[in-house]
Amino acid sequence: MTVDPATAAADAPPSDAPPRTGVVALLVVDGLICAVLSVLFLGMYIGSVPFPISILVAAVVNLLLVMAVRTETGSLGKATWPLVAWVVGFVLCLAGGPGADQLAVADWRILLLPIAALGPAGLYLFSARINAITNAVRQSQPQK
C-alpha cells in the first residue's frame, strides 16, 4: 500500500518535535558574530558625524535570535544563549590582542552598545517570564 506524502498525516505535531541542535548552535554562533560585527562597525561616520547604526542593528538581531531560539527550543533559559554568546564576543573585543591592539575604543558608543543591544532582548525575556508565571498562577487557582 502506498501513501501520498502530500496527504499523509504528520507523525508528530510540530510543537512536539525535538529542537534541532544544529539550528540552535548556529543561532548561538550568530550571537557571537553579531557582537564582533557590532564592535567593528561601531566607529562609522557620515562625514564628520558619528553614525553608530550597528547599535540599532545589534538590538534588532539579538531580539530576533532570542525569539528564534525560544521558538525552536520552547525554553526561556535556552533562549538566553545567544545573549551570553554576544556578551562573550563583546568582552573578547574589549580585550587587547597581540601588540595591545583593541577593536573597541574608549568612547560613548562603546558604553551604549551593550545597553542598547541587550535591552530589547532582555525585556522580551522578562515579559515572557512574567507571562509564564502569571499563566501558571491562573491555572493553579481554583475556578469560581
CSV table of N, CA, C and O in Angstrom, one decimal, residues 15 19 60 81 85 92 106 114 136:
chain,number,residue,atom,x,y,z
A,15,SER,N,5.0,21.1,17.4
A,15,SER,CA,5.3,21.6,18.8
A,15,SER,C,6.0,20.5,19.6
A,15,SER,O,6.7,20.8,20.5
A,19,PRO,N,14.0,19.9,19.6
A,19,PRO,CA,14.7,21.1,18.9
A,19,PRO,C,15.9,20.6,18.1
A,19,PRO,O,16.6,19.6,18.5
A,60,VAL,N,18.2,44.7,17.2
A,60,VAL,CA,17.2,44.0,16.4
A,60,VAL,C,17.6,42.6,16.2
A,60,VAL,O,16.9,41.6,16.4
A,81,TRP,N,20.9,31.9,25.5
A,81,TRP,CA,22.2,31.5,25.0
A,81,TRP,C,22.8,32.5,23.9
A,81,TRP,O,24.0,32.8,24.0
A,85,ALA,N,26.4,34.4,24.3
A,85,ALA,CA,27.4,34.4,23.3
A,85,ALA,C,27.8,35.9,22.8
A,85,ALA,O,28.9,36.2,22.6
A,92,LEU,N,35.5,39.8,24.5
A,92,LEU,CA,36.7,39.4,23.7
A,92,LEU,C,37.1,40.6,22.9
A,92,LEU,O,38.3,40.8,22.7
A,106,ALA,N,37.8,53.7,23.7
A,106,ALA,CA,37.0,54.4,24.8
A,106,ALA,C,36.2,55.5,24.2
A,106,ALA,O,36.8,56.5,23.8
A,114,PRO,N,26.4,47.8,24.7
A,114,PRO,CA,25.8,46.6,25.4
A,114,PRO,C,24.4,47.0,26.0
A,114,PRO,O,23.5,46.1,26.0
A,136,ALA,N,0.8,30.4,35.0
A,136,ALA,CA,0.9,29.3,35.9
A,136,ALA,C,0.1,29.5,37.2
A,136,ALA,O,-0.5,28.6,37.7
